[in-house]
Short mmCIF file of C-alpha atoms and ligand atoms in Angstrom, two decimals:
data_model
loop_
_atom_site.label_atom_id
_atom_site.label_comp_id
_atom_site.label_asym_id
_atom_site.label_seq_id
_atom_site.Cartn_x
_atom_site.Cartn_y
_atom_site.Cartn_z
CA UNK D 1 -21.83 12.37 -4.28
CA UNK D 2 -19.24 14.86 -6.03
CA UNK D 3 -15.93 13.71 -5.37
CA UNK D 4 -14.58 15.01 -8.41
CA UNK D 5 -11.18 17.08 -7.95
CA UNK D 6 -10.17 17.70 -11.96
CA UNK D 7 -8.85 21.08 -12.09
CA UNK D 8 -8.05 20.77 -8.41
CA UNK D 9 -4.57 21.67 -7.45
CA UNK D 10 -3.37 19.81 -3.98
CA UNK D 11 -0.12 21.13 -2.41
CA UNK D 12 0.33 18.03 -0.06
CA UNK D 13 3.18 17.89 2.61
CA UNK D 14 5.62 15.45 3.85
CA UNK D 15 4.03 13.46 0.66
CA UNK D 16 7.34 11.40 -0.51
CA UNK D 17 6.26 8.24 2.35
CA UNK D 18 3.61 7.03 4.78
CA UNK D 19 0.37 9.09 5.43
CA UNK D 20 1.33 11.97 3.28
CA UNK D 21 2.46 9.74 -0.11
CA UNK D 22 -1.14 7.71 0.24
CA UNK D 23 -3.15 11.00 0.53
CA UNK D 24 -1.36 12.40 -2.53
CA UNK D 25 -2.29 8.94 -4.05
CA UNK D 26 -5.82 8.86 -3.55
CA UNK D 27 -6.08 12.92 -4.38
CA UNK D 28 -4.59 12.01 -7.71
CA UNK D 29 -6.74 9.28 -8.35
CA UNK D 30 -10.13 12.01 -7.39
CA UNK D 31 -7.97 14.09 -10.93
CA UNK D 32 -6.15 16.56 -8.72
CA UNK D 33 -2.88 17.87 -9.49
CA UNK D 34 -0.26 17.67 -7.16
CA UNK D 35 2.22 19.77 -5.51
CA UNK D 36 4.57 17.43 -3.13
CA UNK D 37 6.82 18.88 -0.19
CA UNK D 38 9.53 16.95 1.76
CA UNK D 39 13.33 17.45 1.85
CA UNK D 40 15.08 14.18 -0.46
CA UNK D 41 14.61 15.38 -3.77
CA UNK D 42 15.31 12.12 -5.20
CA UNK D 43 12.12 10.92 -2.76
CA UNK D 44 10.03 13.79 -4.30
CA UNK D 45 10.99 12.39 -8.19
CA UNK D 46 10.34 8.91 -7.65
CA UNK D 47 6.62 9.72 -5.50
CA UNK D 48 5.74 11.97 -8.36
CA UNK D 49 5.91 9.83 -11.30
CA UNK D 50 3.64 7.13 -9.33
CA UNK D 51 0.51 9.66 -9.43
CA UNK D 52 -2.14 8.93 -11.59
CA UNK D 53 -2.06 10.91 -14.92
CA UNK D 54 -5.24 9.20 -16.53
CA UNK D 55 -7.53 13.02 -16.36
CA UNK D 56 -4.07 14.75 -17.82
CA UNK D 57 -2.87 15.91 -14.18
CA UNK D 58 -0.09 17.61 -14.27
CA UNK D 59 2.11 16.78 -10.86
CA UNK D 60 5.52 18.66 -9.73
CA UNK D 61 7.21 19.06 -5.85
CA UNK D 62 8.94 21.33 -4.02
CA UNK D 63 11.99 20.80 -1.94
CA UNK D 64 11.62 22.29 1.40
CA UNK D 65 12.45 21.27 5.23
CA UNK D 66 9.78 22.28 7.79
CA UNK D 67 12.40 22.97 10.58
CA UNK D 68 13.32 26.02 8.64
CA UNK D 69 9.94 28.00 7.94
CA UNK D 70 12.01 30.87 5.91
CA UNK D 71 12.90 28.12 3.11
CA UNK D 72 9.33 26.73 3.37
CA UNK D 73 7.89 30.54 2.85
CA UNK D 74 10.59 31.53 0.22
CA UNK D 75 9.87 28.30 -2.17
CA UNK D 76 6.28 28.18 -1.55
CA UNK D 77 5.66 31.60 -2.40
CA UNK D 78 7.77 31.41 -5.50
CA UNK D 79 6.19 28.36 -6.20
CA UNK D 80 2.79 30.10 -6.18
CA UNK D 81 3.48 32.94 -7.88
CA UNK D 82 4.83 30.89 -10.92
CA UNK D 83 1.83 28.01 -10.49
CA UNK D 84 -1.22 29.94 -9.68
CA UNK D 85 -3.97 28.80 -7.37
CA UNK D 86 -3.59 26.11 -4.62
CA UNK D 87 -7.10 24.53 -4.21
CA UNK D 88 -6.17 22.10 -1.12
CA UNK D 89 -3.39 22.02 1.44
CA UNK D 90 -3.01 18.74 3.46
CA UNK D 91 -0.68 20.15 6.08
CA UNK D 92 1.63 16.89 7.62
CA UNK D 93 5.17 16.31 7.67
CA UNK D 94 7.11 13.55 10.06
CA UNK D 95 6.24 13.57 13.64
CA UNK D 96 8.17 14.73 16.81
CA UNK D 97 10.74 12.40 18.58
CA UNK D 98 9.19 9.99 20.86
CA UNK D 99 9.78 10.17 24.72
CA UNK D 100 7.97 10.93 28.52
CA UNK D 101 7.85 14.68 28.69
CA UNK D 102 9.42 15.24 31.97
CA UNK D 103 12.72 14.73 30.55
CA UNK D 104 12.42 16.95 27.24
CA UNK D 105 14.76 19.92 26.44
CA UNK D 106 12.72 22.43 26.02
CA UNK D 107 14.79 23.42 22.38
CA UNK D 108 12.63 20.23 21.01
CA UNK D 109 8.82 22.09 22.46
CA UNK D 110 10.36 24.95 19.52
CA UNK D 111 11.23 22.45 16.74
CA UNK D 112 8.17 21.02 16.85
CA UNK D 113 6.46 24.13 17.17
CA UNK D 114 8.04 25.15 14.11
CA UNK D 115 7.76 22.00 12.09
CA UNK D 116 4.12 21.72 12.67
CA UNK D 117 2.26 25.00 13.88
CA UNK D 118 4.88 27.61 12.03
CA UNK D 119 4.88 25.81 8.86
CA UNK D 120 1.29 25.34 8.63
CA UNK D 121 0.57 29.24 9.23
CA UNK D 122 3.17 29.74 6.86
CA UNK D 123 1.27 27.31 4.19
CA UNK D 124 -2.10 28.39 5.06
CA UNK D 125 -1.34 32.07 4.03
CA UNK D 126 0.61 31.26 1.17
CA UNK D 127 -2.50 29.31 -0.20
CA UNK D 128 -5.51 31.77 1.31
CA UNK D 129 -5.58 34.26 -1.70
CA UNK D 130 -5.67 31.67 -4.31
CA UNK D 131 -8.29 29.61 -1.81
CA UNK D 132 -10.93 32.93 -1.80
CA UNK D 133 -10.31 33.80 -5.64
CA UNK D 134 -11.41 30.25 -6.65
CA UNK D 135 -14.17 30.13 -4.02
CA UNK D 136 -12.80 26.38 -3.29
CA UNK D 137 -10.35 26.15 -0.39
CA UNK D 138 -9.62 22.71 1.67
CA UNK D 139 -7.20 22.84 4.74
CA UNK D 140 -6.87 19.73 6.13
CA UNK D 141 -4.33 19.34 8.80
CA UNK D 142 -2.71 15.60 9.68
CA UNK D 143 -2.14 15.89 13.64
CA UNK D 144 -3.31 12.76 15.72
CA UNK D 145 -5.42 11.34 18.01
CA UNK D 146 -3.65 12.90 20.95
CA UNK D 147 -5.51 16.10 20.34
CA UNK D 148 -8.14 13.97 22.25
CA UNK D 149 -5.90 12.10 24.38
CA UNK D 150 -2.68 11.88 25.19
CA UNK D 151 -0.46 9.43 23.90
CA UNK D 152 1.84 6.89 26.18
CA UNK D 153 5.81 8.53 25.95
CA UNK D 154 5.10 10.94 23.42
CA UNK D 155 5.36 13.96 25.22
CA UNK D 156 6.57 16.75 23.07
CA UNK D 157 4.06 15.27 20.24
CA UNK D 158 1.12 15.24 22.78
CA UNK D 159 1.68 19.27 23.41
CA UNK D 160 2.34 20.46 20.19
CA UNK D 161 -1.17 18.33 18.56
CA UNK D 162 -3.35 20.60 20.90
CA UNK D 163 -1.83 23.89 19.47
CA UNK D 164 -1.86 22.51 15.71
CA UNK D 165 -5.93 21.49 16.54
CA UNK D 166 -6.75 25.04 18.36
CA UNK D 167 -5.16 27.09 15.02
CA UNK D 168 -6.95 24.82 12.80
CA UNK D 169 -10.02 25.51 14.51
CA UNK D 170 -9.42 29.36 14.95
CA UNK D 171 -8.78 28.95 11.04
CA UNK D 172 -11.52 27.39 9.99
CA UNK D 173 -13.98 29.86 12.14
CA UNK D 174 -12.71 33.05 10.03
CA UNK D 175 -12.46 31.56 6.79
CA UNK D 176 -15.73 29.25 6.01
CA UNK D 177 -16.98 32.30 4.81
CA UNK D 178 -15.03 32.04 1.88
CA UNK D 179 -15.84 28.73 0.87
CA UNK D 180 -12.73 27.50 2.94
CA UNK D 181 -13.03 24.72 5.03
CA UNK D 182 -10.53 23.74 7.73
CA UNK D 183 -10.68 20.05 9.25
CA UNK D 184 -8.21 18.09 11.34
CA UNK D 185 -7.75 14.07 10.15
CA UNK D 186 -6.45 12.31 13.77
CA UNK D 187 -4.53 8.88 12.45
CA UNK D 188 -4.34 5.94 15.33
CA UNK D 189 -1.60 3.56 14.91
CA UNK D 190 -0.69 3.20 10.90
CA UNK D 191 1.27 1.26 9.29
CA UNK D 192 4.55 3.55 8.42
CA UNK D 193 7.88 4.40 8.80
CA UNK D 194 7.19 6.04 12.02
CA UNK D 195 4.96 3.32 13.74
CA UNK D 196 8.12 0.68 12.78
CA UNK D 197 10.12 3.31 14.70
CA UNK D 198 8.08 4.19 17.48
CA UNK D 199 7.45 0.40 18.17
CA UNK D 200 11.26 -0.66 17.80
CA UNK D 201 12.23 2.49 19.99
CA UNK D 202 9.94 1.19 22.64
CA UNK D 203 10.91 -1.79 22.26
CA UNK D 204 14.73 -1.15 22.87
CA UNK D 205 13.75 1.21 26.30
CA UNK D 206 11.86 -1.21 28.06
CA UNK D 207 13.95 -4.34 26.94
CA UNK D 208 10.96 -6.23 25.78
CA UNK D 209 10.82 -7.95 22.06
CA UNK D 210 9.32 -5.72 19.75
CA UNK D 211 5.75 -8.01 19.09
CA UNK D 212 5.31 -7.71 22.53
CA UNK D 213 5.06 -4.38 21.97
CA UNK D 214 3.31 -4.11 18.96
CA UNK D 215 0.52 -7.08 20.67
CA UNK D 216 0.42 -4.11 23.46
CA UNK D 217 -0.46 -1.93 21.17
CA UNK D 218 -3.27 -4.34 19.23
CA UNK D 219 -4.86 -4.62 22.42
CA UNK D 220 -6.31 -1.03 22.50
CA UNK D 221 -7.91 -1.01 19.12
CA UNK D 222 -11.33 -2.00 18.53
CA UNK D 223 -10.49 -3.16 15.09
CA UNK D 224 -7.51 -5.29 16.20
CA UNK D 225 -5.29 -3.84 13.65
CA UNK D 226 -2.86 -0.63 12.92
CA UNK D 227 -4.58 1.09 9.77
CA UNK D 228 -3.04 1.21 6.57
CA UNK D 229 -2.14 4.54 4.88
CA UNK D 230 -4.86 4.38 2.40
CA UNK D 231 -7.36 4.12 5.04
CA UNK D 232 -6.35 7.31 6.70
CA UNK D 233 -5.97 8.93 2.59
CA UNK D 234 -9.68 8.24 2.18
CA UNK D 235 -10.49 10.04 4.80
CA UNK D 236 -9.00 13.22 3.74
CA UNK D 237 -9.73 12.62 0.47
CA UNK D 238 -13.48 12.74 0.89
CA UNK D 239 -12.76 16.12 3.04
CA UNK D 240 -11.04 17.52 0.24
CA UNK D 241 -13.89 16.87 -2.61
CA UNK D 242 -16.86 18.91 -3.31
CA UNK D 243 -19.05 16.60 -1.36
CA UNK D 244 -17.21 17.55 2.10
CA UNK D 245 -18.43 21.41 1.65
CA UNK D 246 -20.32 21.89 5.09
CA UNK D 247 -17.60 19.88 6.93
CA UNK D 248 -15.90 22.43 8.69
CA UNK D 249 -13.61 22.33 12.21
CA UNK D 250 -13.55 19.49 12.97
CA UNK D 251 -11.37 16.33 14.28
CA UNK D 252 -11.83 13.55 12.71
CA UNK D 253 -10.22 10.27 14.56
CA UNK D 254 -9.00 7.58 11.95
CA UNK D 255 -7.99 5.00 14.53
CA UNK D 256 -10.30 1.77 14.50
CA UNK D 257 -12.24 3.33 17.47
CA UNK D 258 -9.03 3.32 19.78
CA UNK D 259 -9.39 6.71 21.19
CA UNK D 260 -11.84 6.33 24.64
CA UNK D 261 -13.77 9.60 24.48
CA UNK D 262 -16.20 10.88 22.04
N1 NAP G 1 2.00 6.49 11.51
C1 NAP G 1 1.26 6.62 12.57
O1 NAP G 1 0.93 5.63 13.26
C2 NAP G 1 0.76 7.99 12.98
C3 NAP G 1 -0.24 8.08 13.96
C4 NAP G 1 -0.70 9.32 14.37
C5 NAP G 1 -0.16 10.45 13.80
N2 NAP G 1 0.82 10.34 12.86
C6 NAP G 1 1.38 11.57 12.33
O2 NAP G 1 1.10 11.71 10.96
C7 NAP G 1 2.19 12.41 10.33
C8 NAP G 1 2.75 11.56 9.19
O3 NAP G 1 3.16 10.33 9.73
P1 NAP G 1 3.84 9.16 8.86
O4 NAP G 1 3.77 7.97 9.72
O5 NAP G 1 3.28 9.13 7.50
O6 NAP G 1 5.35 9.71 8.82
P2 NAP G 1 6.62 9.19 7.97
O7 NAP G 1 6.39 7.83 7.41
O8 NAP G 1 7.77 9.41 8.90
O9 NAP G 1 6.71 10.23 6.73
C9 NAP G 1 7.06 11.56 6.96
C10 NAP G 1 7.09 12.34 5.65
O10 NAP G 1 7.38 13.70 5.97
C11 NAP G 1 8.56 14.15 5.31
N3 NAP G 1 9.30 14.99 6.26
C12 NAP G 1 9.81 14.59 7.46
N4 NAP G 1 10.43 15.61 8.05
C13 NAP G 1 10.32 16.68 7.20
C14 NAP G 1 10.78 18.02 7.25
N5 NAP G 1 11.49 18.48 8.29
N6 NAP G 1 10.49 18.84 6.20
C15 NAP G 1 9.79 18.39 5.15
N7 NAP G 1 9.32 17.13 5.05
C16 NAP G 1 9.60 16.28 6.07
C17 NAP G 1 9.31 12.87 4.93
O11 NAP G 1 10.12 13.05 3.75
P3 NAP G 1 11.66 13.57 3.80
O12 NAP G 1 12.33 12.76 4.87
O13 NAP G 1 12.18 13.38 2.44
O14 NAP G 1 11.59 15.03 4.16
C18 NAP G 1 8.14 11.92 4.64
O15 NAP G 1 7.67 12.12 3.33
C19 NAP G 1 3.21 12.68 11.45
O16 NAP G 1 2.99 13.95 12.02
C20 NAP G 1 2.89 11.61 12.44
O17 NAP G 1 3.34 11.90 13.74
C21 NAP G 1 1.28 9.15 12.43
#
């Protein structure tokens, strides 16, 4: 199985913690080179000289913040221009606020729009040129499992997943004939920055101690367990590589089995 990604160049988002850092881990590790994105500069520096360097990858980042899709276009495109091709683009940044849709403003429906639909597009056509030259694209989008089911008090999230999953899949239907592919990777629960928060946030609303919570959660997964980062970076790692060539549009569920329908 070719899972070779030398010569590969991975612009990976939201890579400086959690889900996005272990992707741009294991990527480097397969001998891509890697682009990060995320907004703390200092972040970016430190996560880039922890990629592997052993098949003379070269690795650099970009400062950008999804919430404004002009800056994301502006230094992508430069970036680009000055870089050359962008093989694979693992599309994830943080996720939306937690909290029961009825009571959401509908201003934070737009910033997640933005953050997550907007700034793929925005990615996606940056990266398509260089993708159809090279006959070697990847797209592969972090969203969640809620593009299967809905997720307990995450409202906003739940909404915006679907829309992310439908573009991915409209994507993916005009493009395979390039040699791109376009795949969704759905994380369950993983061990991050975000679960901590989601749990503790939880665990402040209902006034219940936070293992309580986190048990609560337990309970759902087959496996017993949240998933580490790694586990979820394998997965799109494996998308990414040669090997994954005919995979193309579709969701792939990373959650210990916790998600009840097919
Ligand atoms: N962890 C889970 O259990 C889980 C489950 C299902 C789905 N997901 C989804 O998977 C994605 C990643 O989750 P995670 O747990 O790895 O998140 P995380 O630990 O919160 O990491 C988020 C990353 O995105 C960057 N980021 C955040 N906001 C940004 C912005 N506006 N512009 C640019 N970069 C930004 C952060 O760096 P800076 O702060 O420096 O910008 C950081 O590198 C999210 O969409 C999340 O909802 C996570």
């Amino acid at each position: 199985m070719n899972l070779d990604l030398k010569n590969k160049r991975a612009l990976v988002g939201g890579s400086t913690q959690g889900i996005g850092k272990a992707v741009a881990i294991e990527l480097a590790l397969l001998g891509a080179n890697i682009t990060l994105i995320a907004r703390n500069e200092e972040a970016l520096k430190k996560a880039k000289a922890e990629f592997n360097t052993d098949k003379g990858q070269q690795h650099s980042y970009i400062v950008a913040d999804f919430s404004n899709p002009e800056e994301v276009k502006k230094n992508v495109t430069h970036y680009i221009q000055r870089q050359g091709t962008v093989n694979i683009l693992v599309n994830n940044t943080g996720g939306p606020p937690a909290g029961p849709i009825n009571i959401a403003q509908t201003e934070e429906f737009t910033t997640a729009f933005t953050n997550h639909l907007i700034c793929n597009h925005i990615l996606a056509q940056a990266c398509l040129e260089g993708m159809k030259h090279s006959g070697y694209g990847r797209i592969i989008n972090i969203i969640s499992t809620s593009v299967k089911q809905p997720l307990h008090n995450l409202g906003v999230s739940n909404t915006i997943r679907a829309a992310v999953a439908n573009w991915a899949k409209t994507w993916a239907n005009e493009v395979g004939q390039f040699g791109i592919t376009v795949n969704n990777v759905l994380p369950g629960a993983t061990h991050t920055q975000r679960l901590q928060g989601i749990m503790e946030t939880n665990a402040t609303k209902s006034e219940k101690p936070l293992d309580e919570i986190k048990q609560t959660m337990l309970k759902e997964i087959p496996m017993k367990r949240f998933a580490e980062a790694a586990e979820i970076a394998n997965a799109v790692a494996f998308l990414a590589s040669p090997a994954a060539a005919y995979i193309n549009g579709v969701n792939l569920p990373v959650d210990g089995g916790r998600t009840a329908c097919l």
